[in-house]
Amino acid sequence: MSDKTAAIEEGAKKSGILWLTLDRPRLAWHAWHDGAIYLVTGGEEQRLPGLDALDRVRVTLRSKDNGAMLVHFDAAVSVVDQAAASDAVAVLAKERLNARDSEHLTERWARDSTVLRLTPER
């Protein structure tokens, strides 16, 4: 595992937020699972305009301790089939704080939101 790959994994596991370069830098919450970053957008969830239409996105991870930049990297963007990736969706749901309907969260996502996988490019 390269130093950059290790920094990405460590940073994504330790901090539940990251920055995406979209129309402007956007803060987003996420979960790390199986070598990738998962996040949800749309419906009642965070607004990440245009992310689902991209093939790749620039990601910045910062230190949870002091906010210093840890690593920048490009990631491939793919839409997740929520039914087929229920384990990843469950991990993401655990990271969702203060949801108004936590017992029905994944059903709401399936109906109203898009779950995305960001796979760091090596």
Coordinates of N, CA, C and O in Angstrom, one line a residue:
M1 N 0.8 -1.2 0.0 CA 0.0 0.0 0.0 C 0.9 1.2 0.0 O 1.8 1.4 0.8
S2 N 0.6 2.2 -0.9 CA 1.5 3.4 -1.0 C 1.1 4.3 0.2 O 0.1 4.2 0.8
D3 N 2.0 5.3 0.4 CA 1.8 6.3 1.4 C 0.5 7.0 1.2 O -0.2 7.3 2.1
K4 N 0.3 7.4 -0.1 CA -0.9 8.2 -0.4 C -2.2 7.3 -0.2 O -3.2 7.8 0.4
T5 N -2.2 6.1 -0.6 CA -3.3 5.2 -0.3 C -3.6 5.0 1.2 O -4.7 5.1 1.6
A6 N -2.5 4.9 1.9 CA -2.7 4.8 3.4 C -3.2 6.1 4.0 O -4.1 6.0 4.9
A7 N -2.8 7.2 3.5 CA -3.3 8.5 4.0 C -4.7 8.7 3.7 O -5.5 9.2 4.5
I8 N -5.1 8.3 2.5 CA -6.6 8.4 2.1 C -7.4 7.5 3.0 O -8.4 8.0 3.6
E9 N -7.0 6.2 3.2 CA -7.8 5.3 4.0 C -7.9 5.8 5.5 O -8.9 5.9 6.1
E10 N -6.7 6.2 6.0 CA -6.7 6.7 7.4 C -7.5 8.0 7.6 O -8.3 8.1 8.5
G11 N -7.4 8.9 6.7 CA -8.1 10.2 6.7 C -9.6 10.0 6.6 O -10.4 10.6 7.3
A12 N -10.0 9.1 5.7 CA -11.4 8.9 5.4 C -12.1 8.1 6.6 O -13.2 8.3 6.9
K13 N -11.3 7.2 7.2 CA -11.8 6.5 8.4 C -12.0 7.4 9.6 O -12.9 7.2 10.4
K14 N -11.0 8.3 9.8 CA -11.0 9.1 11.1 C -11.9 10.2 11.0 O -12.4 10.7 12.1
S15 N -12.2 10.8 9.9 CA -13.0 12.0 9.8 C -14.3 11.6 9.0 O -14.2 11.0 7.9
G16 N -15.4 12.1 9.4 CA -16.7 11.8 8.7 C -17.0 12.9 7.7 O -18.1 12.8 7.1
I17 N -16.1 13.8 7.5 CA -16.3 14.9 6.5 C -15.2 15.0 5.5 O -14.0 14.6 5.8
L18 N -15.5 15.5 4.4 CA -14.5 15.8 3.3 C -14.9 17.0 2.5 O -16.0 17.5 2.6
W19 N -14.0 17.4 1.6 CA -14.3 18.5 0.7 C -14.3 17.9 -0.7 O -13.4 17.2 -1.1
L20 N -15.3 18.3 -1.5 CA -15.4 17.9 -2.9 C -15.3 19.2 -3.8 O -15.9 20.2 -3.4
T21 N -14.6 19.1 -4.9 CA -14.5 20.2 -5.8 C -15.6 20.1 -6.9 O -15.5 19.3 -7.8
L22 N -16.7 20.8 -6.7 CA -17.8 20.8 -7.6 C -17.9 22.2 -8.2 O -16.9 22.7 -8.7
D23 N -19.1 22.8 -8.2 CA -19.2 24.2 -8.7 C -18.5 25.1 -7.8 O -18.1 26.2 -8.2
R24 N -18.2 24.7 -6.6 CA -17.4 25.4 -5.6 C -17.0 24.3 -4.6 O -17.6 23.2 -4.7
P25 N -16.0 24.5 -3.8 CA -15.7 23.5 -2.8 C -16.9 23.2 -1.9 O -17.6 24.2 -1.4
R26 N -17.3 22.0 -1.7 CA -18.4 21.6 -1.0 C -18.0 20.6 0.1 O -17.4 19.6 -0.1
L27 N -18.5 20.9 1.3 CA -18.3 20.0 2.5 C -19.3 18.9 2.4 O -20.5 19.2 2.1
A28 N -18.9 17.7 2.7 CA -19.9 16.6 2.7 C -19.5 15.5 3.7 O -18.3 15.3 4.0
W29 N -20.5 14.9 4.3 CA -20.3 13.8 5.3 C -20.3 12.5 4.4 O -20.9 12.5 3.4
H30 N -19.6 11.5 5.0 CA -19.4 10.3 4.2 C -19.1 9.1 5.2 O -19.0 9.3 6.4
A31 N -19.0 8.0 4.6 CA -18.5 6.8 5.3 C -17.5 6.1 4.4 O -17.6 6.1 3.2
W32 N -16.5 5.5 5.0 CA -15.5 4.7 4.3 C -15.9 3.2 4.5 O -16.2 2.8 5.6
H33 N -15.9 2.5 3.4 CA -16.3 1.1 3.4 C -15.7 0.4 2.2 O -15.8 0.9 1.1
D34 N -15.0 -0.7 2.4 CA -14.5 -1.6 1.4 C -13.7 -0.8 0.3 O -13.8 -1.0 -0.9
G35 N -12.7 0.0 0.8 CA -11.8 0.7 -0.1 C -12.3 1.9 -0.8 O -11.7 2.4 -1.7
A36 N -13.5 2.4 -0.4 CA -14.1 3.6 -1.1 C -14.9 4.5 -0.1 O -15.2 4.1 1.0
I37 N -15.2 5.6 -0.6 CA -16.0 6.6 0.2 C -17.4 6.5 -0.4 O -17.6 6.5 -1.6
Y38 N -18.4 6.4 0.5 CA -19.8 6.4 0.2 C -20.4 7.7 0.7 O -20.1 8.1 1.9
L39 N -21.3 8.3 -0.1 CA -22.0 9.5 0.4 C -23.4 9.5 -0.2 O -23.7 8.7 -1.2
V40 N -24.3 10.3 0.3 CA -25.7 10.3 -0.2 C -26.0 11.8 -0.5 O -25.5 12.7 0.2
T41 N -26.8 12.0 -1.5 CA -27.1 13.4 -1.9 C -28.6 13.3 -2.4 O -29.1 12.3 -2.9
G42 N -29.2 14.5 -2.3 CA -30.6 14.6 -2.8 C -31.7 14.3 -1.8 O -31.4 13.8 -0.7
G43 N -32.9 14.6 -2.2 CA -34.0 14.4 -1.2 C -33.8 15.3 -0.1 O -33.4 16.5 -0.2
E44 N -33.9 14.8 1.1 CA -33.6 15.6 2.4 C -32.2 15.7 2.8 O -31.8 16.3 3.8
E45 N -31.3 15.0 2.0 CA -29.9 14.9 2.4 C -29.1 16.0 1.8 O -29.6 16.9 1.1
Q46 N -27.8 16.0 2.0 CA -26.9 17.0 1.6 C -27.0 17.3 0.1 O -27.2 16.3 -0.7
R47 N -26.8 18.5 -0.3 CA -26.9 18.9 -1.7 C -25.5 18.9 -2.3 O -24.6 19.7 -1.8
L48 N -25.2 18.1 -3.3 CA -24.0 18.0 -3.9 C -24.2 18.1 -5.4 O -24.2 17.1 -6.2
P49 N -24.6 19.3 -5.9 CA -25.1 19.4 -7.3 C -24.1 19.0 -8.3 O -22.9 19.4 -8.3
G50 N -24.6 18.1 -9.2 CA -23.8 17.7 -10.4 C -22.9 16.5 -10.1 O -22.3 15.9 -11.0
L51 N -22.7 16.1 -8.8 CA -21.8 15.0 -8.5 C -22.2 13.7 -9.2 O -21.3 13.0 -9.8
D52 N -23.5 13.4 -9.2 CA -23.9 12.2 -9.8 C -23.7 12.1 -11.4 O -23.8 11.0 -12.0
A53 N -23.4 13.3 -12.0 CA -23.2 13.3 -13.4 C -21.7 13.2 -13.8 O -21.4 13.2 -15.0
L54 N -20.8 13.3 -12.8 CA -19.4 13.3 -13.0 C -18.8 11.9 -13.1 O -19.3 11.0 -12.5
D55 N -17.7 11.7 -13.9 CA -17.0 10.5 -13.9 C -15.9 10.5 -12.8 O -15.6 9.4 -12.3
R56 N -15.5 11.7 -12.4 CA -14.4 11.8 -11.4 C -14.6 13.1 -10.7 O -15.1 14.0 -11.2
V57 N -14.1 13.2 -9.5 CA -14.1 14.4 -8.7 C -12.9 14.5 -7.9 O -12.2 13.5 -7.5
R58 N -12.5 15.7 -7.6 CA -11.3 16.0 -6.7 C -11.8 16.0 -5.3 O -12.8 16.7 -4.9
V59 N -11.1 15.3 -4.4 CA -11.5 15.1 -3.0 C -10.3 15.6 -2.1 O -9.2 15.4 -2.4
T60 N -10.7 16.3 -1.1 CA -9.7 16.8 -0.1 C -10.1 16.2 1.3 O -11.2 16.4 1.7
L61 N -9.1 15.6 1.9 CA -9.3 15.1 3.3 C -8.5 16.0 4.2 O -7.3 16.3 3.9
R62 N -9.1 16.4 5.3 CA -8.4 17.2 6.3 C -8.3 16.4 7.6 O -9.1 15.6 7.9
S63 N -7.4 16.8 8.5 CA -7.2 16.2 9.8 C -8.4 16.5 10.7 O -8.8 17.7 10.8
K64 N -8.9 15.5 11.3 CA -10.0 15.7 12.3 C -9.5 16.5 13.5 O -10.2 17.2 14.1
D65 N -8.2 16.3 13.8 CA -7.6 17.0 15.0 C -7.4 18.5 14.8 O -7.8 19.2 15.7
N66 N -6.8 18.9 13.7 CA -6.5 20.3 13.6 C -6.9 20.9 12.3 O -6.6 22.1 12.0
G67 N -7.6 20.2 11.4 CA -8.1 20.8 10.2 C -7.1 20.9 9.1 O -7.4 21.4 8.0
A68 N -5.8 20.5 9.3 CA -4.8 20.6 8.3 C -5.1 19.7 7.2 O -5.7 18.6 7.3
M69 N -4.7 20.1 6.0 CA -4.9 19.2 4.8 C -4.1 18.0 4.9 O -2.9 18.0 5.1
L70 N -4.7 16.8 4.7 CA -4.0 15.6 4.8 C -3.6 15.1 3.4 O -2.5 14.7 3.1
V71 N -4.6 15.1 2.4 CA -4.3 14.6 1.1 C -5.4 15.1 0.1 O -6.6 15.2 0.5
H72 N -5.0 15.3 -1.1 CA -5.9 15.6 -2.2 C -5.8 14.4 -3.1 O -4.7 13.8 -3.3
F73 N -6.9 14.0 -3.8 CA -6.9 12.9 -4.8 C -8.1 13.0 -5.6 O -9.1 13.6 -5.3
D74 N -8.0 12.4 -6.8 CA -9.1 12.2 -7.7 C -9.7 10.9 -7.4 O -9.1 9.9 -7.1
A75 N -11.1 10.9 -7.5 CA -11.8 9.6 -7.3 C -12.8 9.4 -8.4 O -13.4 10.4 -8.9
A76 N -13.0 8.2 -8.8 CA -14.0 7.8 -9.8 C -15.3 7.8 -9.1 O -15.5 7.4 -7.9
V77 N -16.3 8.4 -9.7 CA -17.7 8.5 -9.2 C -18.6 7.5 -9.8 O -18.6 7.4 -11.1
S78 N -19.3 6.8 -9.0 CA -20.3 5.8 -9.6 C -21.5 5.8 -8.7 O -21.5 6.0 -7.4
V79 N -22.7 5.7 -9.3 CA -24.0 5.6 -8.6 C -24.1 4.2 -8.1 O -23.8 3.2 -8.8
V80 N -24.5 4.1 -6.8 CA -24.7 2.8 -6.2 C -26.1 2.3 -6.3 O -27.0 3.0 -6.1
D81 N -26.2 1.0 -6.7 CA -27.5 0.3 -6.7 C -27.7 0.0 -5.2 O -27.1 -0.9 -4.7
Q82 N -28.6 0.7 -4.6 CA -28.7 0.6 -3.1 C -29.2 -0.8 -2.7 O -28.8 -1.3 -1.6
A83 N -30.0 -1.4 -3.5 CA -30.5 -2.8 -3.1 C -29.3 -3.8 -3.2 O -29.2 -4.7 -2.4
A84 N -28.4 -3.6 -4.2 CA -27.3 -4.6 -4.4 C -26.2 -4.3 -3.4 O -25.4 -5.2 -3.2
A85 N -26.1 -3.1 -2.9 CA -25.0 -2.7 -2.0 C -25.5 -2.4 -0.6 O -25.2 -1.4 0.0
S86 N -26.4 -3.2 -0.1 CA -27.1 -2.9 1.2 C -26.1 -2.8 2.3 O -26.3 -2.1 3.3
D87 N -25.0 -3.6 2.3 CA -24.0 -3.5 3.3 C -23.3 -2.1 3.4 O -23.2 -1.5 4.4
A88 N -23.0 -1.5 2.2 CA -22.4 -0.2 2.2 C -23.4 0.8 2.6 O -23.1 1.8 3.3
V89 N -24.7 0.7 2.2 CA -25.7 1.6 2.6 C -25.9 1.6 4.1 O -26.1 2.6 4.7
A90 N -25.9 0.4 4.7 CA -26.0 0.3 6.1 C -24.9 1.0 6.9 O -25.1 1.7 7.9
V91 N -23.7 0.9 6.4 CA -22.5 1.6 7.0 C -22.7 3.1 6.9 O -22.5 3.8 7.8
L92 N -23.2 3.5 5.7 CA -23.4 5.0 5.5 C -24.6 5.4 6.5 O -24.4 6.5 7.1
A93 N -25.6 4.7 6.6 CA -26.7 5.0 7.5 C -26.3 5.2 9.0 O -26.7 6.0 9.7
K94 N -25.3 4.3 9.4 CA -24.8 4.4 10.8 C -24.1 5.8 11.0 O -24.1 6.3 12.1
E95 N -23.5 6.3 9.9 CA -22.8 7.6 10.1 C -23.7 8.8 10.0 O -23.3 9.9 10.2
R96 N -25.0 8.6 9.6 CA -25.9 9.7 9.4 C -26.4 10.2 10.8 O -27.1 9.5 11.5
L97 N -26.0 11.3 11.2 CA -26.3 11.9 12.5 C -27.6 12.7 12.4 O -27.9 13.4 11.4
N98 N -28.4 12.6 13.5 CA -29.6 13.5 13.6 C -30.6 13.3 12.5 O -31.3 14.3 12.2
A99 N -30.8 12.2 12.0 CA -31.8 11.9 10.9 C -33.2 12.0 11.6 O -33.4 11.4 12.7
R100 N -34.1 12.6 11.0 CA -35.5 12.7 11.6 C -36.2 11.3 11.6 O -37.1 11.1 12.4
D101 N -35.8 10.4 10.8 CA -36.5 9.2 10.6 C -35.5 8.0 10.5 O -35.5 7.2 9.6
S102 N -34.6 7.9 11.5 CA -33.5 6.9 11.4 C -34.0 5.5 11.1 O -33.3 4.7 10.5
E103 N -35.2 5.1 11.7 CA -35.6 3.8 11.5 C -36.1 3.5 10.0 O -36.2 2.4 9.6
H104 N -36.3 4.6 9.2 CA -36.8 4.4 7.8 C -35.8 5.1 6.9 O -36.1 5.4 5.7
L105 N -34.6 5.4 7.4 CA -33.7 6.2 6.6 C -33.3 5.5 5.3 O -33.4 6.2 4.2
T106 N -33.0 4.3 5.2 CA -32.6 3.7 4.0 C -33.7 3.5 3.0 O -33.5 3.6 1.8
E107 N -34.9 3.4 3.5 CA -36.1 3.4 2.6 C -36.3 4.7 1.9 O -36.6 4.8 0.7
R108 N -36.1 5.8 2.7 CA -36.2 7.2 2.2 C -35.1 7.4 1.1 O -35.4 8.0 0.1
W109 N -33.9 7.0 1.4 CA -32.8 7.1 0.5 C -33.1 6.4 -0.8 O -32.9 6.9 -1.9
A110 N -33.6 5.2 -0.7 CA -34.0 4.4 -2.0 C -35.0 5.2 -2.8 O -35.0 5.1 -4.0
R111 N -35.9 5.8 -2.1 CA -37.0 6.6 -2.8 C -36.6 7.9 -3.3 O -36.9 8.3 -4.5
D112 N -35.8 8.7 -2.5 CA -35.6 10.1 -2.8 C -34.1 10.6 -3.1 O -33.9 11.7 -3.5
S113 N -33.2 9.7 -2.8 CA -31.8 10.2 -2.8 C -30.9 9.3 -3.7 O -31.3 8.2 -4.1
T114 N -29.7 9.7 -3.9 CA -28.7 8.9 -4.7 C -27.5 8.7 -3.8 O -27.0 9.6 -3.1
V115 N -27.1 7.4 -3.7 CA -25.9 7.0 -3.0 C -24.8 6.9 -4.0 O -25.0 6.3 -5.1
L116 N -23.7 7.5 -3.7 CA -22.5 7.4 -4.6 C -21.3 6.8 -4.0 O -21.1 6.9 -2.7
R117 N -20.5 6.2 -4.8 CA -19.3 5.6 -4.4 C -18.1 6.4 -5.0 O -18.2 6.6 -6.3
L118 N -17.2 6.8 -4.2 CA -16.0 7.5 -4.7 C -14.8 6.6 -4.5 O -14.4 6.3 -3.4
T119 N -14.3 6.1 -5.6 CA -13.2 5.2 -5.5 C -11.9 5.9 -5.8 O -11.7 6.4 -6.9
P120 N -11.0 6.0 -4.8 CA -9.7 6.8 -5.1 C -9.0 6.2 -6.3 O -8.8 4.9 -6.4
E121 N -8.5 7.0 -7.2 CA -7.7 6.6 -8.3 C -6.3 6.4 -7.8 O -5.7 7.2 -7.1
R122 N -5.7 5.3 -8.2 CA -4.3 5.0 -7.8 C -3.3 5.4 -8.8 O -3.5 5.5 -9.9

